[in-house]
């Protein structure tokens, strides 16, 4: 099932300013078990970069947010090592998303790094924005 990465503009700016980066699994409808792994700070630009190389319409099969690009890159490298036996070439793999998620979560635990799903990150960013608005309304800067 494709992940909808839509996010209000103010939250996109907040996300970029905070330095969050994503581990993205990009797939296509014709073969739901095939995906490409990539770390990205600007996920809105990732699909347009990858799409010209594929005739199938691409979508996000999985998105896991990390505190920064170094963590995202480390998670992608760990997942690629784990999935080496199902490697199809040029960062494409054949596995189910649950297996990928388990590998990424296990490696994040090894790194002692917090990771968030897309929905969790949106809730986190909205919470931060709400707290700042409440402090501003109360006259606390």
PDB file of N, CA, C and O in Angstrom, residues 47-102:
ATOM      1  N   UNK A  47      10.874  11.147  -5.874  1.00  0.00           N
ATOM      2  CA  UNK A  47      10.177  10.447  -6.959  1.00  0.00           C
ATOM      3  C   UNK A  47      10.433  11.084  -8.320  1.00  0.00           C
ATOM      4  O   UNK A  47      10.697  10.363  -9.286  1.00  0.00           O
ATOM      5  N   UNK A  48      10.354  12.414  -8.446  1.00  0.00           N
ATOM      6  CA  UNK A  48      10.672  13.008  -9.756  1.00  0.00           C
ATOM      7  C   UNK A  48      12.098  12.702 -10.234  1.00  0.00           C
ATOM      8  O   UNK A  48      12.339  12.616 -11.430  1.00  0.00           O
ATOM      9  N   UNK A  49      13.033  12.497  -9.305  1.00  0.00           N
ATOM     10  CA  UNK A  49      14.399  12.151  -9.690  1.00  0.00           C
ATOM     11  C   UNK A  49      14.481  10.715 -10.205  1.00  0.00           C
ATOM     12  O   UNK A  49      15.245  10.422 -11.124  1.00  0.00           O
ATOM     13  N   UNK A  50      13.720   9.806  -9.606  1.00  0.00           N
ATOM     14  CA  UNK A  50      13.779   8.393  -9.975  1.00  0.00           C
ATOM     15  C   UNK A  50      12.859   8.032 -11.138  1.00  0.00           C
ATOM     16  O   UNK A  50      13.123   7.085 -11.868  1.00  0.00           O
ATOM     17  N   UNK A  51      11.765   8.751 -11.299  1.00  0.00           N
ATOM     18  CA  UNK A  51      10.745   8.381 -12.286  1.00  0.00           C
ATOM     19  C   UNK A  51      11.255   8.313 -13.730  1.00  0.00           C
ATOM     20  O   UNK A  51      10.870   7.392 -14.455  1.00  0.00           O
ATOM     21  N   UNK A  52      12.115   9.221 -14.202  1.00  0.00           N
ATOM     22  CA  UNK A  52      12.540   9.130 -15.602  1.00  0.00           C
ATOM     23  C   UNK A  52      13.208   7.807 -15.981  1.00  0.00           C
ATOM     24  O   UNK A  52      13.195   7.414 -17.127  1.00  0.00           O
ATOM     25  N   UNK A  53      13.756   7.091 -15.027  1.00  0.00           N
ATOM     26  CA  UNK A  53      14.406   5.820 -15.310  1.00  0.00           C
ATOM     27  C   UNK A  53      13.453   4.639 -15.357  1.00  0.00           C
ATOM     28  O   UNK A  53      13.869   3.517 -15.647  1.00  0.00           O
ATOM     29  N   UNK A  54      12.173   4.842 -15.073  1.00  0.00           N
ATOM     30  CA  UNK A  54      11.200   3.746 -15.008  1.00  0.00           C
ATOM     31  C   UNK A  54       9.961   4.106 -15.810  1.00  0.00           C
ATOM     32  O   UNK A  54       9.494   5.229 -15.758  1.00  0.00           O
ATOM     33  N   UNK A  55       9.397   3.159 -16.508  1.00  0.00           N
ATOM     34  CA  UNK A  55       8.149   3.440 -17.225  1.00  0.00           C
ATOM     35  C   UNK A  55       6.943   3.242 -16.319  1.00  0.00           C
ATOM     36  O   UNK A  55       5.897   3.808 -16.550  1.00  0.00           O
ATOM     37  N   UNK A  56       7.099   2.440 -15.234  1.00  0.00           N
ATOM     38  CA  UNK A  56       6.010   2.257 -14.281  1.00  0.00           C
ATOM     39  C   UNK A  56       5.938   3.472 -13.358  1.00  0.00           C
ATOM     40  O   UNK A  56       6.948   4.069 -13.023  1.00  0.00           O
ATOM     41  N   UNK A  57       4.740   3.829 -12.941  1.00  0.00           N
ATOM     42  CA  UNK A  57       4.574   4.942 -12.008  1.00  0.00           C
ATOM     43  C   UNK A  57       5.061   4.505 -10.624  1.00  0.00           C
ATOM     44  O   UNK A  57       4.614   3.492 -10.093  1.00  0.00           O
ATOM     45  N   UNK A  58       5.980   5.268 -10.049  1.00  0.00           N
ATOM     46  CA  UNK A  58       6.564   4.940  -8.752  1.00  0.00           C
ATOM     47  C   UNK A  58       5.747   5.538  -7.613  1.00  0.00           C
ATOM     48  O   UNK A  58       5.052   6.535  -7.778  1.00  0.00           O
ATOM     49  N   UNK A  59       5.840   4.913  -6.444  1.00  0.00           N
ATOM     50  CA  UNK A  59       5.209   5.421  -5.225  1.00  0.00           C
ATOM     51  C   UNK A  59       6.076   5.028  -4.030  1.00  0.00           C
ATOM     52  O   UNK A  59       6.972   4.190  -4.148  1.00  0.00           O
ATOM     53  N   UNK A  60       5.803   5.641  -2.890  1.00  0.00           N
ATOM     54  CA  UNK A  60       6.518   5.286  -1.669  1.00  0.00           C
ATOM     55  C   UNK A  60       5.860   4.059  -1.056  1.00  0.00           C
ATOM     56  O   UNK A  60       4.679   4.085  -0.701  1.00  0.00           O
ATOM     57  N   UNK A  61       6.625   2.979  -0.921  1.00  0.00           N
ATOM     58  CA  UNK A  61       6.120   1.758  -0.300  1.00  0.00           C
ATOM     59  C   UNK A  61       6.303   1.819   1.214  1.00  0.00           C
ATOM     60  O   UNK A  61       5.528   1.228   1.961  1.00  0.00           O
ATOM     61  N   UNK A  62       7.327   2.542   1.660  1.00  0.00           N
ATOM     62  CA  UNK A  62       7.606   2.678   3.087  1.00  0.00           C
ATOM     63  C   UNK A  62       8.432   3.945   3.298  1.00  0.00           C
ATOM     64  O   UNK A  62       9.315   4.242   2.496  1.00  0.00           O
ATOM     65  N   UNK A  63       8.132   4.676   4.355  1.00  0.00           N
ATOM     66  CA  UNK A  63       8.907   5.864   4.726  1.00  0.00           C
ATOM     67  C   UNK A  63       9.121   5.807   6.231  1.00  0.00           C
ATOM     68  O   UNK A  63       8.171   5.668   7.000  1.00  0.00           O
ATOM     69  N   UNK A  64      10.376   5.896   6.627  1.00  0.00           N
ATOM     70  CA  UNK A  64      10.740   5.893   8.037  1.00  0.00           C
ATOM     71  C   UNK A  64      11.619   7.109   8.276  1.00  0.00           C
ATOM     72  O   UNK A  64      12.650   7.277   7.607  1.00  0.00           O
ATOM     73  N   UNK A  65      11.216   7.983   9.176  1.00  0.00           N
ATOM     74  CA  UNK A  65      11.936   9.229   9.434  1.00  0.00           C
ATOM     75  C   UNK A  65      12.975   9.038  10.518  1.00  0.00           C
ATOM     76  O   UNK A  65      12.748   8.339  11.500  1.00  0.00           O
ATOM     77  N   UNK A  66      14.134   9.688  10.337  1.00  0.00           N
ATOM     78  CA  UNK A  66      15.244   9.619  11.282  1.00  0.00           C
ATOM     79  C   UNK A  66      15.632  11.028  11.712  1.00  0.00           C
ATOM     80  O   UNK A  66      15.230  12.001  11.074  1.00  0.00           O
ATOM     81  N   UNK A  67      16.448  11.148  12.771  1.00  0.00           N
ATOM     82  CA  UNK A  67      16.853  12.480  13.222  1.00  0.00           C
ATOM     83  C   UNK A  67      17.811  13.209  12.283  1.00  0.00           C
ATOM     84  O   UNK A  67      18.084  14.386  12.478  1.00  0.00           O
ATOM     85  N   UNK A  68      18.347  12.547  11.280  1.00  0.00           N
ATOM     86  CA  UNK A  68      19.254  13.222  10.350  1.00  0.00           C
ATOM     87  C   UNK A  68      19.721  12.302   9.243  1.00  0.00           C
ATOM     88  O   UNK A  68      19.521  11.086   9.277  1.00  0.00           O
ATOM     89  N   UNK A  69      20.375  12.894   8.245  1.00  0.00           N
ATOM     90  CA  UNK A  69      20.827  12.141   7.077  1.00  0.00           C
ATOM     91  C   UNK A  69      21.870  11.068   7.408  1.00  0.00           C
ATOM     92  O   UNK A  69      21.810   9.976   6.830  1.00  0.00           O
ATOM     93  N   UNK A  70      22.817  11.303   8.318  1.00  0.00           N
ATOM     94  CA  UNK A  70      23.763  10.226   8.635  1.00  0.00           C
ATOM     95  C   UNK A  70      23.068   8.962   9.168  1.00  0.00           C
ATOM     96  O   UNK A  70      23.447   7.847   8.806  1.00  0.00           O
ATOM     97  N   UNK A  71      22.059   9.136   9.992  1.00  0.00           N
ATOM     98  CA  UNK A  71      21.322   7.975  10.515  1.00  0.00           C
ATOM     99  C   UNK A  71      20.572   7.293   9.372  1.00  0.00           C
ATOM    100  O   UNK A  71      20.585   6.058   9.263  1.00  0.00           O
ATOM    101  N   UNK A  72      19.934   8.068   8.510  1.00  0.00           N
ATOM    102  CA  UNK A  72      19.205   7.489   7.378  1.00  0.00           C
ATOM    103  C   UNK A  72      20.145   6.702   6.473  1.00  0.00           C
ATOM    104  O   UNK A  72      19.816   5.589   6.038  1.00  0.00           O
ATOM    105  N   UNK A  73      21.308   7.243   6.185  1.00  0.00           N
ATOM    106  CA  UNK A  73      22.280   6.534   5.340  1.00  0.00           C
ATOM    107  C   UNK A  73      22.751   5.248   6.001  1.00  0.00           C
ATOM    108  O   UNK A  73      22.896   4.218   5.335  1.00  0.00           O
ATOM    109  N   UNK A  74      22.989   5.290   7.295  1.00  0.00           N
ATOM    110  CA  UNK A  74      23.421   4.094   8.022  1.00  0.00           C
ATOM    111  C   UNK A  74      22.345   3.015   7.975  1.00  0.00           C
ATOM    112  O   UNK A  74      22.652   1.837   7.764  1.00  0.00           O
ATOM    113  N   UNK A  75      21.089   3.411   8.149  1.00  0.00           N
ATOM    114  CA  UNK A  75      19.994   2.442   8.092  1.00  0.00           C
ATOM    115  C   UNK A  75      19.860   1.831   6.701  1.00  0.00           C
ATOM    116  O   UNK A  75      19.624   0.623   6.561  1.00  0.00           O
ATOM    117  N   UNK A  76      20.012   2.642   5.664  1.00  0.00           N
ATOM    118  CA  UNK A  76      19.926   2.124   4.293  1.00  0.00           C
ATOM    119  C   UNK A  76      21.058   1.129   4.035  1.00  0.00           C
ATOM    120  O   UNK A  76      20.828   0.050   3.477  1.00  0.00           O
ATOM    121  N   UNK A  77      22.273   1.460   4.451  1.00  0.00           N
ATOM    122  CA  UNK A  77      23.404   0.547   4.244  1.00  0.00           C
ATOM    123  C   UNK A  77      23.194  -0.768   4.993  1.00  0.00           C
ATOM    124  O   UNK A  77      23.473  -1.845   4.454  1.00  0.00           O
ATOM    125  N   UNK A  78      22.680  -0.695   6.208  1.00  0.00           N
ATOM    126  CA  UNK A  78      22.418  -1.917   6.976  1.00  0.00           C
ATOM    127  C   UNK A  78      21.350  -2.763   6.297  1.00  0.00           C
ATOM    128  O   UNK A  78      21.473  -3.993   6.207  1.00  0.00           O
ATOM    129  N   UNK A  79      20.294  -2.125   5.816  1.00  0.00           N
ATOM    130  CA  UNK A  79      19.229  -2.861   5.125  1.00  0.00           C
ATOM    131  C   UNK A  79      19.761  -3.478   3.835  1.00  0.00           C
ATOM    132  O   UNK A  79      19.418  -4.622   3.504  1.00  0.00           O
ATOM    133  N   UNK A  80      20.595  -2.755   3.110  1.00  0.00           N
ATOM    134  CA  UNK A  80      21.162  -3.298   1.876  1.00  0.00           C
ATOM    135  C   UNK A  80      22.057  -4.499   2.151  1.00  0.00           C
ATOM    136  O   UNK A  80      22.042  -5.469   1.393  1.00  0.00           O
ATOM    137  N   UNK A  81      22.823  -4.450   3.251  1.00  0.00           N
ATOM    138  CA  UNK A  81      23.642  -5.618   3.621  1.00  0.00           C
ATOM    139  C   UNK A  81      22.752  -6.808   3.949  1.00  0.00           C
ATOM    140  O   UNK A  81      23.019  -7.928   3.526  1.00  0.00           O
ATOM    141  N   UNK A  82      21.692  -6.568   4.705  1.00  0.00           N
ATOM    142  CA  UNK A  82      20.789  -7.644   5.099  1.00  0.00           C
ATOM    143  C   UNK A  82      20.064  -8.237   3.886  1.00  0.00           C
ATOM    144  O   UNK A  82      19.847  -9.440   3.806  1.00  0.00           O
ATOM    145  N   UNK A  83      19.678  -7.390   2.945  1.00  0.00           N
ATOM    146  CA  UNK A  83      18.911  -7.824   1.777  1.00  0.00           C
ATOM    147  C   UNK A  83      19.791  -8.201   0.583  1.00  0.00           C
ATOM    148  O   UNK A  83      19.282  -8.346  -0.537  1.00  0.00           O
ATOM    149  N   UNK A  84      21.072  -8.394   0.798  1.00  0.00           N
ATOM    150  CA  UNK A  84      22.002  -8.663  -0.300  1.00  0.00           C
ATOM    151  C   UNK A  84      21.607  -9.887  -1.125  1.00  0.00           C
ATOM    152  O   UNK A  84      21.816  -9.917  -2.337  1.00  0.00           O
ATOM    153  N   UNK A  85      21.002 -10.886  -0.511  1.00  0.00           N
ATOM    154  CA  UNK A  85      20.638 -12.098  -1.251  1.00  0.00           C
ATOM    155  C   UNK A  85      19.384 -11.920  -2.101  1.00  0.00           C
ATOM    156  O   UNK A  85      19.061 -12.795  -2.904  1.00  0.00           O
ATOM    157  N   UNK A  86      18.660 -10.811  -1.956  1.00  0.00           N
ATOM    158  CA  UNK A  86      17.480 -10.533  -2.784  1.00  0.00           C
ATOM    159  C   UNK A  86      17.697  -9.275  -3.628  1.00  0.00           C
ATOM    160  O   UNK A  86      16.758  -8.615  -4.050  1.00  0.00           O
ATOM    161  N   UNK A  87      18.966  -8.972  -3.869  1.00  0.00           N
ATOM    162  CA  UNK A  87      19.349  -7.777  -4.629  1.00  0.00           C
ATOM    163  C   UNK A  87      19.069  -7.993  -6.114  1.00  0.00           C
ATOM    164  O   UNK A  87      19.454  -8.999  -6.686  1.00  0.00           O
ATOM    165  N   UNK A  88      18.389  -7.044  -6.734  1.00  0.00           N
ATOM    166  CA  UNK A  88      18.066  -7.132  -8.161  1.00  0.00           C
ATOM    167  C   UNK A  88      18.951  -6.236  -9.019  1.00  0.00           C
ATOM    168  O   UNK A  88      18.870  -6.267 -10.227  1.00  0.00           O
ATOM    169  N   UNK A  89      19.759  -5.405  -8.390  1.00  0.00           N
ATOM    170  CA  UNK A  89      20.647  -4.494  -9.112  1.00  0.00           C
ATOM    171  C   UNK A  89      20.236  -3.041  -8.931  1.00  0.00           C
ATOM    172  O   UNK A  89      19.061  -2.725  -8.808  1.00  0.00           O
ATOM    173  N   UNK A  90      21.228  -2.156  -8.900  1.00  0.00           N
ATOM    174  CA  UNK A  90      21.028  -0.713  -8.791  1.00  0.00           C
ATOM    175  C   UNK A  90      20.095  -0.321  -7.647  1.00  0.00           C
ATOM    176  O   UNK A  90      19.157   0.458  -7.822  1.00  0.00           O
ATOM    177  N   UNK A  91      20.335  -0.845  -6.473  1.00  0.00           N
ATOM    178  CA  UNK A  91      19.591  -0.527  -5.249  1.00  0.00           C
ATOM    179  C   UNK A  91      18.152  -1.033  -5.254  1.00  0.00           C
ATOM    180  O   UNK A  91      17.343  -0.583  -4.453  1.00  0.00           O
ATOM    181  N   UNK A  92      17.798  -1.948  -6.149  1.00  0.00           N
ATOM    182  CA  UNK A  92      16.458  -2.537  -6.170  1.00  0.00           C
ATOM    183  C   UNK A  92      16.501  -3.886  -5.481  1.00  0.00           C
ATOM    184  O   UNK A  92      17.433  -4.666  -5.660  1.00  0.00           O
ATOM    185  N   UNK A  93      15.474  -4.167  -4.678  1.00  0.00           N
ATOM    186  CA  UNK A  93      15.402  -5.396  -3.890  1.00  0.00           C
ATOM    187  C   UNK A  93      14.020  -6.015  -4.004  1.00  0.00           C
ATOM    188  O   UNK A  93      13.045  -5.326  -4.284  1.00  0.00           O
ATOM    189  N   UNK A  94      13.960  -7.319  -3.762  1.00  0.00           N
ATOM    190  CA  UNK A  94      12.677  -8.017  -3.728  1.00  0.00           C
ATOM    191  C   UNK A  94      12.500  -8.594  -2.322  1.00  0.00           C
ATOM    192  O   UNK A  94      13.207  -9.510  -1.918  1.00  0.00           O
ATOM    193  N   UNK A  95      11.563  -8.015  -1.579  1.00  0.00           N
ATOM    194  CA  UNK A  95      11.235  -8.477  -0.231  1.00  0.00           C
ATOM    195  C   UNK A  95       9.929  -7.806   0.172  1.00  0.00           C
ATOM    196  O   UNK A  95       9.494  -6.841  -0.464  1.00  0.00           O
ATOM    197  N   UNK A  96       9.311  -8.305   1.218  1.00  0.00           N
ATOM    198  CA  UNK A  96       8.082  -7.632   1.656  1.00  0.00           C
ATOM    199  C   UNK A  96       8.437  -6.465   2.573  1.00  0.00           C
ATOM    200  O   UNK A  96       9.513  -6.417   3.167  1.00  0.00           O
ATOM    201  N   UNK A  97       7.532  -5.527   2.658  1.00  0.00           N
ATOM    202  CA  UNK A  97       7.768  -4.294   3.414  1.00  0.00           C
ATOM    203  C   UNK A  97       7.913  -4.589   4.908  1.00  0.00           C
ATOM    204  O   UNK A  97       8.669  -3.916   5.607  1.00  0.00           O
ATOM    205  N   UNK A  98       7.234  -5.603   5.408  1.00  0.00           N
ATOM    206  CA  UNK A  98       7.337  -5.956   6.825  1.00  0.00           C
ATOM    207  C   UNK A  98       8.764  -6.385   7.171  1.00  0.00           C
ATOM    208  O   UNK A  98       9.293  -6.017   8.220  1.00  0.00           O
ATOM    209  N   UNK A  99       9.390  -7.160   6.277  1.00  0.00           N
ATOM    210  CA  UNK A  99      10.777  -7.571   6.496  1.00  0.00           C
ATOM    211  C   UNK A  99      11.684  -6.344   6.505  1.00  0.00           C
ATOM    212  O   UNK A  99      12.539  -6.204   7.384  1.00  0.00           O
ATOM    213  N   UNK A 100      11.500  -5.475   5.542  1.00  0.00           N
ATOM    214  CA  UNK A 100      12.294  -4.250   5.485  1.00  0.00           C
ATOM    215  C   UNK A 100      12.123  -3.432   6.755  1.00  0.00           C
ATOM    216  O   UNK A 100      13.106  -2.971   7.343  1.00  0.00           O
ATOM    217  N   UNK A 101      10.888  -3.259   7.193  1.00  0.00           N
ATOM    218  CA  UNK A 101      10.626  -2.484   8.404  1.00  0.00           C
ATOM    219  C   UNK A 101      11.302  -3.112   9.615  1.00  0.00           C
ATOM    220  O   UNK A 101      11.858  -2.410  10.457  1.00  0.00           O
ATOM    221  N   UNK A 102      11.266  -4.429   9.722  1.00  0.00           N
ATOM    222  CA  UNK A 102      11.915  -5.119  10.841  1.00  0.00           C
ATOM    223  C   UNK A 102      13.422  -4.884  10.835  1.00  0.00           C
ATOM    224  O   UNK A 102      14.019  -4.635  11.886  1.00  0.00           O
TER     225      UNK A 102
END
